[in-house]
XYZ file of C-alpha atoms in Angstrom:
89
model
C 11.884 -0.905 -11.891
C 8.447 0.713 -12.259
C 5.901 0.548 -9.326
C 2.478 0.176 -10.005
C 0.242 3.035 -8.853
C -2.773 2.540 -6.765
C -3.974 -0.755 -5.447
C -4.189 -3.158 -8.582
C -2.247 -5.882 -7.049
C -3.869 -5.540 -3.529
C -6.382 -8.186 -2.500
C -8.839 -5.952 -0.135
C -9.279 -7.431 3.452
C -11.244 -5.948 6.204
C -9.460 -4.803 9.225
C -12.399 -2.901 11.106
C -15.798 -1.922 10.769
C -17.142 1.215 12.721
C -20.167 3.159 12.758
C -18.989 6.919 12.763
C -22.232 8.535 12.538
C -25.943 7.548 12.278
C -26.920 5.651 9.010
C -23.145 5.391 7.968
C -20.555 2.621 8.668
C -16.966 2.667 7.801
C -14.763 -0.174 6.503
C -11.000 0.129 7.085
C -9.137 -2.147 4.955
C -5.700 -3.689 5.847
C -4.013 -1.794 2.840
C -4.897 1.597 4.626
C -8.090 2.473 2.577
C -11.288 3.428 4.497
C -14.725 3.382 2.620
C -17.917 5.002 4.169
C -21.311 3.986 3.018
C -24.914 4.314 4.176
C -26.370 1.335 6.224
C -29.351 1.631 4.189
C -27.447 -0.161 1.004
C -27.294 -3.175 3.222
C -31.055 -4.188 4.392
C -29.355 -7.119 6.382
C -27.095 -4.915 8.394
C -29.880 -2.457 9.041
C -31.558 -5.329 10.967
C -28.960 -5.627 13.317
C -29.815 -3.908 16.571
C -27.818 -0.773 17.205
C -26.289 -2.000 20.527
C -25.057 -5.183 18.436
C -23.445 -3.566 15.565
C -19.843 -3.337 17.203
C -19.820 -7.037 17.730
C -19.231 -7.878 14.198
C -16.834 -10.662 13.153
C -14.982 -11.770 9.892
C -16.087 -14.546 7.831
C -14.779 -15.743 4.743
C -13.699 -12.314 3.569
C -16.759 -10.394 4.801
C -18.557 -9.445 8.154
C -21.342 -10.340 10.038
C -23.048 -10.716 13.476
C -24.551 -13.314 15.595
C -28.110 -11.806 14.965
C -27.506 -11.450 11.038
C -28.432 -14.424 8.772
C -26.074 -12.801 6.022
C -22.357 -12.315 5.434
C -21.547 -8.906 3.696
C -18.708 -9.550 1.576
C -15.873 -7.087 0.487
C -16.999 -7.439 -3.151
C -20.592 -6.103 -2.058
C -18.835 -3.149 -0.492
C -16.555 -2.471 -3.418
C -19.193 -3.070 -6.094
C -18.580 -4.589 -9.517
C -18.277 -8.075 -8.600
C -16.435 -9.117 -11.857
C -13.767 -6.713 -11.238
C -13.263 -7.344 -7.514
C -13.878 -11.010 -7.126
C -10.829 -11.968 -5.121
C -11.760 -14.892 -3.244
C -11.503 -17.215 -6.316
C -7.859 -16.356 -6.774
C-alpha cells in the first residue's frame, strides 16, 4: 500500500501558541508542525496586552483571548482559505 506523503489528509488542529521572541508568535499543531509568523499580520492579536498573550484559549478551531473580540482561525494562519477550509468538512 502506498502511503501519501505530507499532510494531505490531516486536519490542522492547534495544540499550543507561544511567543518565542518579540514580534513573533508560533503555532504548534497536533500533527507536529510548527509555524512562526509575525504578530503584525494579526492586528487583533497586536492589541492583546503582552502580559495576557500567554492566556489564550481554543475556540472553534482557532485561538482567542478574553480581551480580544476576534478569533484567529487556523485557516488565517495557514493562508489560502479555499485550500485549507477544514471546518466545513
